[in-house]
Every structure is written in structure tokens, then in C-alpha cells.
CSV table of C-alpha atoms in Angstrom, one decimal:
chain,number,residue,atom,x,y,z
A,212,MET,CA,29.5,4.1,-28.2
A,213,GLU,CA,29.6,0.9,-27.7
A,214,SER,CA,32.9,-0.6,-28.0
A,215,LEU,CA,33.8,-3.0,-30.6
A,216,LYS,CA,34.0,-6.9,-30.6
A,217,THR,CA,37.5,-8.5,-31.1
A,218,THR,CA,38.5,-11.5,-32.4
A,219,ALA,CA,41.5,-14.3,-31.1
A,220,LEU,CA,43.5,-12.6,-33.4
A,221,THR,CA,42.7,-8.9,-33.0
A,222,ASP,CA,46.1,-8.4,-30.9
A,223,VAL,CA,48.3,-10.4,-33.6
A,224,HIS,CA,46.9,-8.2,-36.3
A,225,ARG,CA,47.5,-5.1,-34.4
A,226,SER,CA,51.2,-6.2,-33.5
A,227,MET,CA,51.9,-6.7,-37.1
A,228,GLY,CA,50.6,-3.1,-37.9
A,229,ALA,CA,47.6,-3.8,-39.8
A,230,LYS,CA,45.3,-0.9,-40.4
A,231,MET,CA,42.5,-1.5,-38.1
A,232,VAL,CA,38.7,-0.2,-38.9
A,233,PRO,CA,35.4,-0.8,-37.4
A,234,PHE,CA,33.6,-3.3,-39.2
A,235,ALA,CA,30.3,-5.4,-38.5
A,236,GLY,CA,30.6,-4.1,-34.9
A,237,TYR,CA,34.2,-5.9,-35.3
A,238,GLU,CA,37.7,-4.2,-34.9
A,239,MET,CA,39.1,-5.4,-38.0
A,240,PRO,CA,42.0,-5.5,-40.4
A,241,VAL,CA,40.9,-3.5,-43.6
A,242,GLN,CA,44.6,-3.7,-44.9
A,243,TYR,CA,48.5,-4.9,-44.5
A,244,ALA,CA,51.1,-4.1,-46.7
A,245,GLY,CA,48.6,-2.4,-49.3
A,246,LEU,CA,45.0,-3.6,-50.9
A,247,LEU,CA,47.0,-4.1,-54.2
A,248,THR,CA,49.9,-6.1,-53.0
A,249,GLU,CA,47.5,-8.4,-51.2
A,250,HIS,CA,44.6,-8.3,-53.9
A,251,HIS,CA,47.4,-10.1,-56.1
A,252,ALA,CA,48.8,-12.3,-53.6
A,253,VAL,CA,45.4,-14.0,-53.4
A,254,ARG,CA,45.2,-14.5,-57.4
A,255,ASN,CA,48.3,-15.7,-57.8
A,256,ALA,CA,49.8,-17.3,-54.6
A,257,ALA,CA,48.2,-17.6,-51.3
A,258,GLY,CA,46.7,-14.9,-48.9
A,259,LEU,CA,45.1,-15.3,-45.4
A,260,PHE,CA,42.3,-13.6,-44.1
A,261,ASP,CA,40.7,-13.5,-40.7
A,262,VAL,CA,37.2,-13.7,-41.0
A,263,SER,CA,36.5,-14.7,-37.3
A,264,HIS,CA,33.8,-12.1,-37.3
A,265,MET,CA,31.2,-14.2,-39.3
A,266,GLY,CA,28.6,-16.1,-37.6
A,267,GLU,CA,28.1,-19.7,-37.2
A,268,PHE,CA,24.8,-21.5,-36.0
A,269,THR,CA,24.1,-24.8,-35.4
A,270,VAL,CA,21.0,-26.8,-36.5
A,271,GLU,CA,20.0,-30.1,-35.1
A,272,GLY,CA,17.4,-32.3,-34.5
A,273,PRO,CA,14.7,-34.7,-36.4
A,274,ASP,CA,13.2,-31.6,-38.3
A,275,ALA,CA,16.6,-30.1,-39.2
A,276,LEU,CA,16.0,-30.8,-43.1
A,277,ASP,CA,12.4,-29.6,-42.7
A,278,PHE,CA,13.4,-26.5,-40.9
A,279,LEU,CA,16.4,-25.3,-43.4
A,280,GLN,CA,14.0,-26.3,-46.2
A,281,TYR,CA,11.6,-24.0,-45.1
A,282,VAL,CA,13.9,-21.0,-44.0
A,283,THR,CA,16.3,-21.0,-46.7
A,284,SER,CA,16.0,-20.7,-50.4
A,285,ASN,CA,18.3,-23.1,-52.0
A,286,ASP,CA,17.3,-27.4,-51.9
A,287,VAL,CA,18.7,-28.6,-48.7
A,288,SER,CA,17.7,-32.3,-49.7
A,289,LYS,CA,20.6,-32.0,-52.4
A,290,LEU,CA,23.1,-31.6,-49.5
A,291,VAL,CA,25.0,-34.7,-48.3
A,292,PRO,CA,27.5,-34.9,-45.1
A,293,GLY,CA,30.6,-33.1,-46.3
A,294,LYS,CA,28.7,-30.8,-48.3
A,295,VAL,CA,28.4,-26.9,-48.7
A,296,GLN,CA,25.8,-24.9,-49.8
A,297,TYR,CA,25.3,-21.3,-51.3
A,298,SER,CA,22.0,-20.0,-49.7
A,299,CYS,CA,19.8,-17.0,-48.9
A,300,LEU,CA,17.3,-16.7,-45.9
A,301,PRO,CA,14.7,-15.1,-47.5
A,302,ASN,CA,12.0,-12.6,-45.5
A,303,ALA,CA,8.7,-12.8,-45.2
A,304,ASP,CA,8.3,-10.9,-48.2
A,305,SER,CA,10.0,-10.8,-51.2
A,306,GLY,CA,14.1,-9.5,-49.5
A,307,ILE,CA,16.6,-11.3,-48.5
A,308,VAL,CA,17.7,-11.5,-44.6
A,309,ASP,CA,21.1,-12.3,-45.5
A,310,ASP,CA,23.1,-15.0,-47.5
A,311,LEU,CA,25.0,-17.7,-46.1
A,312,LEU,CA,26.4,-21.3,-46.0
A,313,VAL,CA,24.8,-24.4,-45.2
A,314,TYR,CA,27.2,-27.3,-44.3
A,315,CYS,CA,26.1,-30.6,-43.9
A,316,ARG,CA,27.7,-32.6,-41.0
A,317,GLY,CA,25.8,-35.6,-40.8
A,318,GLU,CA,21.8,-36.4,-40.6
A,319,GLN,CA,19.7,-33.8,-38.9
A,320,LYS,CA,23.1,-32.0,-38.2
A,321,TYR,CA,23.5,-28.7,-39.8
A,322,LEU,CA,25.9,-25.7,-39.4
A,323,LEU,CA,24.9,-22.3,-41.0
A,324,VAL,CA,27.6,-19.5,-41.3
A,325,VAL,CA,26.4,-15.8,-42.0
A,326,ASN,CA,27.3,-12.5,-42.3
A,327,ALA,CA,28.6,-10.8,-39.2
A,328,SER,CA,26.7,-8.0,-39.3
A,329,ASN,CA,23.3,-10.0,-39.6
A,330,ILE,CA,24.2,-12.1,-36.5
A,331,ASP,CA,21.4,-10.9,-34.5
A,332,LYS,CA,18.8,-10.3,-37.1
A,333,ASP,CA,19.3,-13.8,-38.3
A,334,TRP,CA,19.4,-15.5,-35.3
A,335,ALA,CA,16.1,-13.4,-33.8
A,336,TRP,CA,14.3,-14.0,-37.6
A,337,LEU,CA,15.3,-18.0,-37.2
A,338,GLN,CA,14.1,-18.3,-33.4
A,339,GLN,CA,10.3,-17.1,-35.0
A,340,TRP,CA,10.5,-20.1,-37.0
A,341,ALA,CA,12.3,-22.8,-35.0
A,342,PRO,CA,9.3,-23.3,-32.1
A,343,GLN,CA,7.2,-24.7,-35.1
A,344,PHE,CA,9.9,-27.6,-35.9
A,345,ASP,CA,11.8,-30.4,-33.9
A,346,VAL,CA,15.1,-28.7,-33.8
A,347,ARG,CA,17.9,-27.4,-31.5
A,348,MET,CA,20.0,-24.2,-32.6
A,349,GLU,CA,23.3,-22.7,-30.8
A,350,ASN,CA,24.4,-19.6,-32.0
A,351,GLN,CA,28.1,-20.8,-31.6
A,352,SER,CA,29.6,-17.6,-33.4
A,353,GLU,CA,32.0,-16.5,-30.4
A,354,GLN,CA,33.0,-20.3,-30.3
A,355,TRP,CA,34.8,-20.5,-33.7
A,356,SER,CA,37.6,-18.4,-35.3
A,357,LEU,CA,37.3,-18.8,-39.4
A,358,LEU,CA,40.2,-18.0,-41.4
A,359,ALA,CA,40.0,-18.1,-45.1
A,360,LEU,CA,43.2,-19.3,-47.0
A,361,GLN,CA,42.9,-18.1,-50.8
A,362,GLY,CA,44.6,-18.8,-53.9
A,363,PRO,CA,46.3,-21.1,-56.2
A,364,HIS,CA,48.8,-21.9,-53.8
A,365,ALA,CA,46.9,-22.5,-50.7
A,366,ALA,CA,46.4,-26.2,-51.0
A,367,ALA,CA,49.6,-27.1,-51.3
A,368,LEU,CA,50.8,-24.8,-48.7
A,369,LEU,CA,48.0,-26.3,-46.4
A,370,GLN,CA,48.7,-29.7,-46.5
A,371,PRO,CA,51.4,-30.5,-44.6
A,372,PHE,CA,49.9,-29.2,-41.4
A,373,THR,CA,46.9,-31.5,-41.5
A,374,SER,CA,45.9,-35.0,-42.0
A,375,ILE,CA,43.0,-34.4,-44.2
A,376,ASP,CA,43.7,-35.0,-47.6
A,377,LEU,CA,43.1,-31.7,-49.3
A,378,GLY,CA,43.4,-32.9,-52.9
A,379,GLY,CA,40.2,-34.9,-52.1
A,380,LEU,CA,38.2,-32.4,-51.2
A,381,ALA,CA,36.3,-30.9,-54.0
A,382,TYR,CA,34.9,-27.3,-54.3
A,383,TYR,CA,32.0,-26.7,-51.7
A,384,SER,CA,32.8,-29.6,-49.8
A,385,PHE,CA,34.5,-29.7,-46.4
A,386,ALA,CA,36.1,-32.5,-43.7
A,387,GLU,CA,36.1,-32.4,-40.3
A,388,GLY,CA,39.2,-33.5,-38.3
A,389,GLU,CA,42.7,-31.8,-36.9
A,390,LEU,CA,44.9,-28.9,-37.8
A,391,LEU,CA,48.1,-28.5,-36.9
A,392,GLY,CA,47.4,-30.9,-34.1
A,393,PHE,CA,44.3,-29.1,-32.8
A,394,PRO,CA,41.3,-31.5,-33.2
A,395,GLY,CA,38.0,-30.1,-34.1
A,396,ALA,CA,38.8,-28.2,-37.1
A,397,ILE,CA,36.7,-27.6,-40.5
A,398,LEU,CA,38.9,-27.4,-43.5
A,399,SER,CA,36.2,-26.1,-46.1
A,400,ALA,CA,37.2,-26.0,-49.8
A,401,THR,CA,35.1,-22.7,-50.3
A,402,GLY,CA,35.8,-18.8,-50.2
A,403,TYR,CA,34.5,-16.0,-51.6
A,404,THR,CA,37.5,-14.6,-53.7
A,405,GLY,CA,37.4,-16.9,-56.8
A,406,ALA,CA,40.9,-18.1,-56.1
A,407,GLY,CA,40.4,-21.4,-54.9
A,408,GLY,CA,41.2,-22.2,-51.5
A,409,PHE,CA,40.2,-23.2,-48.6
A,410,GLU,CA,38.1,-21.7,-45.4
A,411,LEU,CA,39.2,-22.9,-42.1
A,412,TYR,CA,37.1,-23.2,-38.7
A,413,LEU,CA,39.0,-23.6,-35.8
A,414,PRO,CA,38.2,-23.2,-31.8
A,415,ASN,CA,39.5,-20.0,-30.5
A,416,ASP,CA,42.5,-21.4,-29.1
A,417,ALA,CA,44.1,-22.7,-32.3
A,418,ALA,CA,43.8,-19.5,-34.3
A,419,GLU,CA,46.9,-17.6,-33.3
A,420,THR,CA,49.1,-20.9,-34.1
A,421,VAL,CA,47.7,-21.6,-37.7
A,422,TRP,CA,47.6,-17.9,-38.4
A,423,LYS,CA,51.1,-17.7,-37.6
A,424,THR,CA,52.3,-20.9,-39.3
A,425,LEU,CA,50.5,-20.5,-42.3
A,426,LEU,CA,52.2,-16.8,-42.6
A,427,ASP,CA,55.6,-18.5,-41.9
A,428,ALA,CA,54.9,-21.1,-44.5
A,429,GLY,CA,54.2,-18.3,-47.1
A,430,ALA,CA,51.1,-17.0,-47.1
A,431,VAL,CA,50.4,-13.4,-47.2
A,432,PRO,CA,48.2,-11.5,-44.7
A,433,VAL,CA,45.3,-9.8,-46.6
A,434,GLY,CA,42.7,-7.3,-45.3
A,435,LEU,CA,39.0,-7.2,-45.7
A,436,GLY,CA,39.6,-4.3,-48.5
A,437,ALA,CA,40.9,-7.0,-51.1
A,438,ARG,CA,38.6,-9.3,-49.9
A,439,ASP,CA,36.2,-6.8,-51.4
A,440,THR,CA,37.7,-6.6,-54.6
A,441,LEU,CA,38.4,-9.9,-54.9
A,442,ARG,CA,34.7,-10.8,-54.5
A,443,LEU,CA,33.4,-8.0,-56.8
A,444,GLU,CA,35.9,-9.4,-59.6
A,445,MET,CA,34.0,-12.6,-59.4
A,446,GLY,CA,30.5,-10.7,-59.4
A,447,TYR,CA,29.6,-12.3,-55.9
A,448,CYS,CA,26.9,-10.3,-53.7
A,449,LEU,CA,27.9,-8.4,-51.0
A,450,TYR,CA,24.9,-8.1,-48.4
A,451,GLY,CA,23.8,-4.6,-47.1
A,452,ASN,CA,25.5,-3.6,-50.5
A,453,ASP,CA,24.3,-5.3,-53.5
A,454,ILE,CA,21.6,-7.3,-51.6
A,455,ASP,CA,19.2,-6.7,-48.2
A,456,ASP,CA,15.7,-6.9,-46.9
A,457,THR,CA,14.3,-4.9,-50.0
A,458,THR,CA,16.1,-6.9,-52.9
A,459,ASN,CA,14.8,-9.7,-54.6
A,460,ALA,CA,16.3,-12.9,-55.1
A,461,LEU,CA,15.5,-13.2,-58.9
A,462,GLU,CA,16.6,-9.5,-59.8
A,463,ALA,CA,19.7,-10.1,-57.6
A,464,GLY,CA,20.6,-12.9,-59.9
A,465,LEU,CA,20.4,-15.5,-57.7
A,466,GLY,CA,17.6,-17.6,-58.9
A,467,TRP,CA,20.2,-20.3,-58.9
A,468,ILE,CA,19.8,-21.1,-55.4
A,469,THR,CA,15.9,-20.3,-55.1
A,470,LYS,CA,14.2,-23.5,-55.8
A,471,PHE,CA,10.6,-23.6,-56.4
A,472,SER,CA,10.4,-27.1,-56.5
A,473,LYS,CA,10.2,-27.1,-52.4
A,474,ASP,CA,8.2,-25.0,-50.2
A,475,PHE,CA,9.7,-22.0,-48.0
A,476,ILE,CA,8.8,-18.9,-46.4
A,477,GLN,CA,8.5,-16.4,-49.1
A,478,LYS,CA,7.8,-19.0,-52.1
A,479,PRO,CA,4.3,-17.5,-52.8
A,480,HIS,CA,5.6,-13.7,-53.1
A,481,LEU,CA,8.7,-14.7,-55.5
A,482,GLU,CA,6.4,-16.9,-57.5
A,483,ASN,CA,4.3,-13.8,-58.0
A,484,VAL,CA,7.1,-11.7,-59.3
A,485,LYS,CA,8.4,-14.6,-61.4
A,486,ALA,CA,5.1,-14.4,-63.1
A,487,HIS,CA,4.9,-10.8,-63.6
A,488,GLY,CA,8.9,-10.5,-64.4
A,489,VAL,CA,11.3,-8.7,-62.5
A,490,GLU,CA,11.4,-5.0,-63.2
A,491,ARG,CA,15.2,-4.1,-62.7
A,492,LYS,CA,18.1,-6.3,-62.8
A,493,LEU,CA,21.4,-6.4,-60.8
A,494,VAL,CA,24.2,-6.5,-63.4
A,495,GLY,CA,28.0,-6.1,-63.7
A,496,PHE,CA,29.4,-3.0,-66.0
A,497,VAL,CA,32.7,-1.8,-66.8
A,498,LEU,CA,33.2,2.2,-67.2
A,499,THR,CA,34.3,3.2,-70.4
A,500,ASP,CA,35.4,6.4,-69.4
A,501,ARG,CA,38.0,7.2,-67.2
A,502,GLY,CA,37.0,7.4,-63.1
A,503,VAL,CA,35.3,5.0,-60.3
A,504,ALA,CA,32.0,3.9,-59.4
A,505,ARG,CA,30.9,3.5,-56.2
A,506,HIS,CA,28.2,2.1,-54.2
A,507,GLY,CA,25.0,4.6,-53.7
A,508,TYR,CA,26.1,6.5,-57.2
A,509,PRO,CA,23.2,6.9,-59.7
A,510,ILE,CA,23.1,5.4,-63.1
A,511,VAL,CA,21.5,7.0,-65.3
A,512,ASP,CA,20.3,7.2,-69.3
A,513,GLU,CA,21.4,9.3,-71.9
A,514,SER,CA,19.4,12.3,-71.1
A,515,GLY,CA,20.8,12.2,-67.4
A,516,THR,CA,17.7,10.7,-65.9
A,517,ALA,CA,18.0,8.2,-63.3
A,518,VAL,CA,17.2,5.0,-63.8
A,519,GLY,CA,19.1,2.7,-61.4
A,520,VAL,CA,21.8,2.7,-58.5
A,521,VAL,CA,25.4,1.4,-58.4
A,522,THR,CA,25.8,-1.3,-55.3
A,523,SER,CA,29.5,-2.1,-55.6
A,524,GLY,CA,32.1,-0.5,-57.5
A,525,SER,CA,36.0,-0.5,-57.4
A,526,PRO,CA,38.9,-0.5,-59.5
A,527,SER,CA,39.4,-3.9,-60.4
A,528,PRO,CA,43.2,-5.1,-59.6
A,529,THR,CA,43.2,-8.0,-62.1
A,530,LEU,CA,41.6,-6.3,-64.8
A,531,GLY,CA,43.1,-2.7,-64.7
A,532,GLN,CA,39.7,-1.4,-65.3
A,533,SER,CA,36.9,0.1,-63.3
A,534,ILE,CA,34.1,-2.3,-62.5
A,535,GLY,CA,30.6,-2.1,-60.7
A,536,LEU,CA,27.6,-3.8,-60.1
A,537,GLY,CA,24.2,-2.0,-60.0
A,538,TYR,CA,20.4,-2.8,-60.4
A,539,VAL,CA,19.4,-1.2,-63.9
A,540,PRO,CA,16.0,-1.7,-65.9
A,541,VAL,CA,15.5,-5.2,-67.7
A,542,SER,CA,15.6,-3.3,-70.9
A,543,SER,CA,19.5,-2.0,-70.2
A,544,SER,CA,20.5,-5.3,-68.6
A,545,THR,CA,21.5,-7.3,-71.4
A,546,PRO,CA,25.5,-7.5,-72.4
A,547,GLY,CA,26.6,-4.4,-74.6
A,548,SER,CA,24.1,-2.6,-72.9
A,549,LYS,CA,25.3,1.0,-72.6
A,550,ILE,CA,24.7,2.9,-69.5
A,551,PHE,CA,26.2,5.9,-67.5
A,552,VAL,CA,27.1,6.4,-64.1
A,553,GLU,CA,27.0,9.8,-62.6
A,554,VAL,CA,30.3,10.5,-60.8
A,555,ARG,CA,30.6,13.6,-58.9
A,556,ASN,CA,27.9,15.2,-61.4
A,557,GLN,CA,29.9,14.0,-64.3
A,558,PRO,CA,27.8,11.1,-66.2
A,559,LEU,CA,30.7,8.8,-67.0
A,560,ALA,CA,30.0,5.9,-69.8
A,561,ALA,CA,29.7,2.4,-69.1
A,562,GLU,CA,28.7,-0.9,-70.7
A,563,VAL,CA,27.2,-4.3,-69.5
A,564,VAL,CA,28.7,-6.9,-69.3
A,565,SER,CA,28.4,-10.6,-68.2
A,566,LEU,CA,29.6,-12.0,-64.9
A,567,PRO,CA,31.9,-12.9,-63.4
A,568,PHE,CA,34.1,-10.3,-64.5
A,569,LEU,CA,37.2,-12.4,-64.3
A,570,LYS,CA,36.6,-14.7,-66.9
A,571,LYS,CA,38.1,-18.3,-66.0
A,572,ALA,CA,41.8,-18.1,-67.4
B,92,MET,CA,56.2,9.2,-41.9
B,93,ASN,CA,57.8,12.1,-43.7
B,94,PHE,CA,57.1,15.6,-43.3
B,95,PRO,CA,59.8,17.8,-45.2
B,96,SER,CA,60.3,21.0,-42.8
B,97,GLU,CA,60.8,23.4,-45.7
B,98,LEU,CA,57.1,22.7,-46.7
B,99,LEU,CA,54.0,24.3,-45.5
B,100,TYR,CA,51.0,22.3,-44.3
B,101,THR,CA,47.0,22.4,-44.4
B,102,LYS,CA,44.4,21.1,-42.5
B,103,ASP,CA,43.1,19.0,-45.3
B,104,HIS,CA,46.6,17.5,-45.4
B,105,GLU,CA,48.1,19.0,-48.8
B,106,TRP,CA,51.5,20.6,-49.1
B,107,ILE,CA,52.5,23.6,-50.3
B,108,ARG,CA,56.4,24.8,-51.7
B,109,ILE,CA,56.4,28.6,-52.4
B,110,GLU,CA,58.8,29.9,-54.5
B,111,GLY,CA,58.6,33.5,-55.2
B,112,ASP,CA,54.8,34.2,-56.5
B,113,THR,CA,54.7,30.7,-57.8
B,114,ALA,CA,53.8,27.3,-55.7
B,115,THR,CA,53.8,23.5,-56.3
B,116,VAL,CA,51.4,21.3,-54.1
B,117,GLY,CA,50.8,18.1,-53.4
B,118,VAL,CA,49.1,15.8,-50.7
B,119,THR,CA,51.2,14.7,-47.8
B,120,ASP,CA,52.6,11.1,-46.6
B,121,PHE,CA,49.9,11.2,-43.8
B,122,ALA,CA,47.1,11.7,-47.0
B,123,GLN,CA,48.6,8.7,-49.2
B,124,SER,CA,48.6,6.4,-46.3
B,125,GLU,CA,45.2,7.3,-45.4
B,126,LEU,CA,44.0,7.2,-48.8
B,127,GLY,CA,45.9,3.6,-49.6
B,128,ASP,CA,46.5,2.9,-53.3
B,129,ILE,CA,45.7,5.6,-55.7
B,130,VAL,CA,44.7,4.4,-58.9
B,131,PHE,CA,43.5,7.9,-60.4
B,132,VAL,CA,44.2,11.7,-60.0
B,133,ASP,CA,41.4,13.6,-61.6
B,134,ILE,CA,42.3,17.4,-62.0
B,135,PRO,CA,40.4,19.0,-64.4
B,136,SER,CA,41.2,22.5,-63.4
B,137,GLU,CA,44.3,23.4,-65.5
B,138,GLY,CA,44.0,27.2,-66.5
B,139,ASP,CA,41.9,27.7,-63.9
B,140,SER,CA,41.5,30.9,-61.4
B,141,LEU,CA,40.6,29.5,-58.1
B,142,ALA,CA,39.8,30.4,-54.0
B,143,ALA,CA,41.9,29.4,-51.5
B,144,GLU,CA,40.2,26.3,-50.1
B,145,ALA,CA,38.4,25.6,-53.8
B,146,VAL,CA,38.6,22.0,-54.8
B,147,PHE,CA,40.9,21.8,-57.6
B,148,GLY,CA,40.3,18.0,-58.3
B,149,SER,CA,40.0,14.7,-56.6
B,150,VAL,CA,42.1,11.5,-56.1
B,151,GLU,CA,40.5,7.8,-56.1
B,152,ALA,CA,41.8,5.3,-54.2
B,153,VAL,CA,40.7,1.9,-54.3
B,154,LYS,CA,38.6,2.3,-51.6
B,155,THR,CA,38.1,6.0,-51.2
B,156,VAL,CA,37.8,9.3,-53.2
B,157,SER,CA,38.8,12.3,-51.4
B,158,ASP,CA,38.7,16.1,-52.9
B,159,LEU,CA,41.8,18.0,-53.6
B,160,TYR,CA,41.3,21.6,-52.0
B,161,LEU,CA,44.2,24.6,-53.0
B,162,PRO,CA,45.8,25.7,-50.0
B,163,LEU,CA,46.0,29.3,-51.5
B,164,ALA,CA,44.2,31.7,-54.1
B,165,GLY,CA,45.9,31.5,-57.6
B,166,GLU,CA,45.5,30.2,-61.3
B,167,ILE,CA,46.3,26.6,-61.8
B,168,LEU,CA,49.3,26.9,-64.4
B,169,GLU,CA,50.4,23.2,-64.8
B,170,VAL,CA,48.9,19.7,-63.7
B,171,ASN,CA,51.8,17.1,-63.3
B,172,PRO,CA,51.6,15.1,-66.3
B,173,GLU,CA,53.1,12.1,-65.2
B,174,LEU,CA,50.0,11.5,-62.7
B,175,ASP,CA,47.9,10.0,-65.7
B,176,ALA,CA,50.0,7.1,-66.3
B,177,ALA,CA,51.6,6.6,-63.1
B,178,PRO,CA,48.9,7.8,-60.1
B,179,GLU,CA,50.8,5.4,-58.0
B,180,LYS,CA,53.4,8.4,-57.5
B,181,VAL,CA,51.5,9.7,-55.2
B,182,ASN,CA,51.9,6.9,-52.8
B,183,SER,CA,55.3,6.0,-53.5
B,184,ASP,CA,57.2,9.8,-53.7
B,185,PRO,CA,54.3,12.1,-52.6
B,186,TYR,CA,56.5,15.1,-52.0
B,187,GLY,CA,58.6,14.8,-55.5
B,188,LEU,CA,57.5,12.9,-58.2
B,189,GLY,CA,53.8,12.5,-56.9
B,190,TRP,CA,53.4,16.4,-57.0
B,191,MET,CA,49.9,17.8,-58.3
B,192,VAL,CA,49.6,21.1,-59.3
B,193,LYS,CA,52.0,24.3,-59.8
B,194,VAL,CA,49.8,27.7,-59.3
B,195,ARG,CA,50.4,31.4,-59.7
B,196,LEU,CA,49.8,32.8,-56.1
B,197,ASN,CA,47.4,35.8,-56.5
B,198,ASP,CA,49.4,37.4,-53.2
B,199,ALA,CA,52.9,35.9,-52.9
B,200,SER,CA,52.8,36.9,-49.2
B,201,ASP,CA,49.8,35.2,-47.7
B,202,ARG,CA,50.2,32.4,-45.7
B,203,THR,CA,46.7,32.5,-44.2
B,204,GLY,CA,45.6,28.8,-42.9
B,205,LEU,CA,48.8,27.4,-43.7
B,206,MET,CA,51.0,25.1,-40.9
B,207,ASP,CA,54.8,25.0,-40.2
B,208,VAL,CA,56.1,21.2,-40.0
B,209,GLU,CA,55.4,21.0,-36.2
B,210,ALA,CA,52.0,22.2,-36.3
B,211,TYR,CA,51.1,19.8,-38.8
B,212,LYS,CA,52.8,16.7,-36.9
B,213,ALA,CA,50.8,18.0,-34.3
B,214,LEU,CA,47.5,17.7,-36.2
B,215,VAL,CA,48.3,14.3,-37.3
B,216,GLY,CA,50.1,12.9,-34.3
B,217,ALA,CA,53.3,12.0,-35.8
């Protein structure tokens, strides 16, 4: 077996007693004090995640914008320096290579942030197209540590440690500067929890100091387990669960980051899908019977016939309900539709609901 | 981790307290720790007569679900009624308030497949 990769903080996680698991080829903390405690800390105060396993690619050069317009689904021309955009890498058919963040760091200067499990696949895919453009790319995944400080107390907790004015950072904006005296940090008002807060891109040698300082200041260490329940409460897609090479962006509810006003790799395929209409849709559901729906469980109709599949499912710690995402026929996709999830050979009743599960307070 | 010496244990991480021809069954401290926060204990087998190692229910944690195996053959006399509203008692008190079922044993002298505390500790590396 290939040995697992580590982050700059792996030894710190071990010494803090975190439960470590293999994830996307990395040894990562799945939980510290307990998933529920960590989940609530992020919703109510501030939690700190090590997500250094995420990948970072730089894209620079005269054709950087044209290249990214072609390989991503969202409209990169809308980005100005200091802004971030959620997007997809469409494949050559109608599926999704990955979902990602695109950072505009200046004219002709971008940073792509991709899922850890897809770093090699994404890099190889982008290298197929890059030669047609005047761009330079660098895979800097090993050079960056990435911490996510998430929750309503994040800004107040972080501000004393940086000269960057965090109050001036709107959602999906970022600034480059110093954090705790370490230059070269990117402070980004993003995150995949719906709790607000920041993602901190740091040189590896800054990671341990920043991690310990933020914990000392009151942030709660959070593992990947709670990261998953937090993102699911918001209805955010997880690559490999809810979206993959075989799902298209329109059925996955990602039409809002798919811009037909520009040319991109799979545009003709997706226009075809759009013209004919999708056959299934990714929806949120709440179990009305007692139980827990999990990834891969069948979705069935009243007669027990399989009509779809659960792609993500979990108890929602915030709502106290059992929630999930799954693909269902369009005819069952409107909120209020009754579906059933087959849990260990038992059909449990569920109701399709609008996303996010967690409505704004 | 806590492993009371008066209990017997299974390779599936259940504990059993045998008192005459009845027994109380739950999951071990190791099991609850591995499962994480438990949100639902589903035991539909009250009144059933089951073989040793038969599945008598399941326990749902946030991230995982695990079957519950009966350590010895018998009839499920009672399911812990508290767990329906407070499944977290399995995490906080696995050998006490977090007990799962009471069983009438088919053979009160049978100890097949059971481990004493030292053997179980060795199994889980405690």
C-alpha cells in the first residue's frame, strides 16, 4: 500500500489526540472532541479545520482568461482581482471533472483550488488543453497549507492577528498580505460550511503557528466529519458523492455556475441536455420516518421500484432531522414530493424539500 | 477506556452481563468510541427468539451504521426504552444507562465465543 501523504499539521493533529483516517490519499483528522460538538462550534462560534489536502494550481500568462473560460463552466470574465468564483471543470462529454474555486489575483494571474482526491486527474486534464493557450501553470499543492476558520465569531477572532481589514472582505472576496507576521498569506472570505468565516492559504512554515494561535484564541479544532455534515446542511455538493464524471451540471443544480454565454469544453453537449431537458434532478430530502439515509441507498417509489439513489445523507445536527441529497426523476423533484429511501431493506418515507436545508436565520 | 472485569465480551464488541438465565447486552466503550456520536438505536426484535450471533438491531452514528449481534442464543425480553429519546446514553454510559436488550438465554451455562476482559482488551489493543 502506498503510504499516506501528510500535511504540515499531521503531527500536531496526532499529538492533540485527533482521530486520523485516510482521506483522498492523505492522513487527515476526522474528529477531535466529537463530531456533534465540533459541528455546533462552527454554527455558533468558530471552528478551525486543516484542509491542506486541497490542491492549488496557478495559471498565468496572456491567455489565462481565455484558457479558464474554455476549461471552466462559470464566466471568468466577471472576476476582478480580489474576487473568487465557484465553478466546475466540465469534461468532454457532459460530466464534471471536478468542482473548484477560481481566484483572480491580478490581470493574467489566477489560482485554482481543487479537491484533494482530484489533484492528479485535474492536473492531467488541464495539461491536455493548456498547450493551445499562452499560459503557464504550476501545481503548488504541496507548497500551500490551507486552514478554514469558520463560524460567526471567525472575523473577530482572526482580526487581531492580521493587518488586513477583514470587515472589508465581502463574501467570496480575498486579500493577500500577512498573518501573524508571515507574509504571502491569502485570506479568503469563503468556506464550505454556510457558517461564514475565512479560508487561510499559508506557506507551510506558517501553518503550525497560525493553527496554535487561533486555537489559543478560542477556535475549536474540527475534523472532516463535521465538515461533511456542515456542507450537507447547506445542500453543497461533494465531488465523488453528489457529482462526478457521469453527472451533468444541470441535473446537479449547478446551472447557476454554467454560463452558455461563452464557449467552453462541453458546451454543445450541455446545450443538447438543456434542449431536451434533464431526466433526473439532484434534490434535498428529509426523512419523515425514523432512520438515516446514506450514500448509495436506493430511492424507491410507493411500489418499491428503484427510481434514484441517495448521494449524501446524514443526521443534521443543527436541525435534528435526517437529511440527504439524491437523484430523483424530474416528476418527483418538486418540494413536497413523497419519495422513499430503502434503508436496510425497509422503505422509509421522505419528502423532497428546497435547498439549503438550513434556511438563513 | 473502561472495560469492567465482571462482564464478558464478543469479537463484535458487545458486552454481556449474565445473571442466572437472563442477560443484559450492550456495546463496549471501544465500540461507542469507534462509532462516534450515536443518533439512533434501532432494535425491532423485542419478543424474538434469536440464534447466537444473529442481528438483533442496528446502531446509527452520524457517520456510520453498525449491526448489533446477539452474543448468545435467547429471547429478547426487553429493549432499553430510554434509548429511543436519548441514544447518546450509549456514548456516555455504555455499560450502564446505555444497555440495549435483556435476553432470556436458551442455555444459561453456554459461554461459546465469549471472552473475558483480558482477552477482549488484547483484541482491541487496550
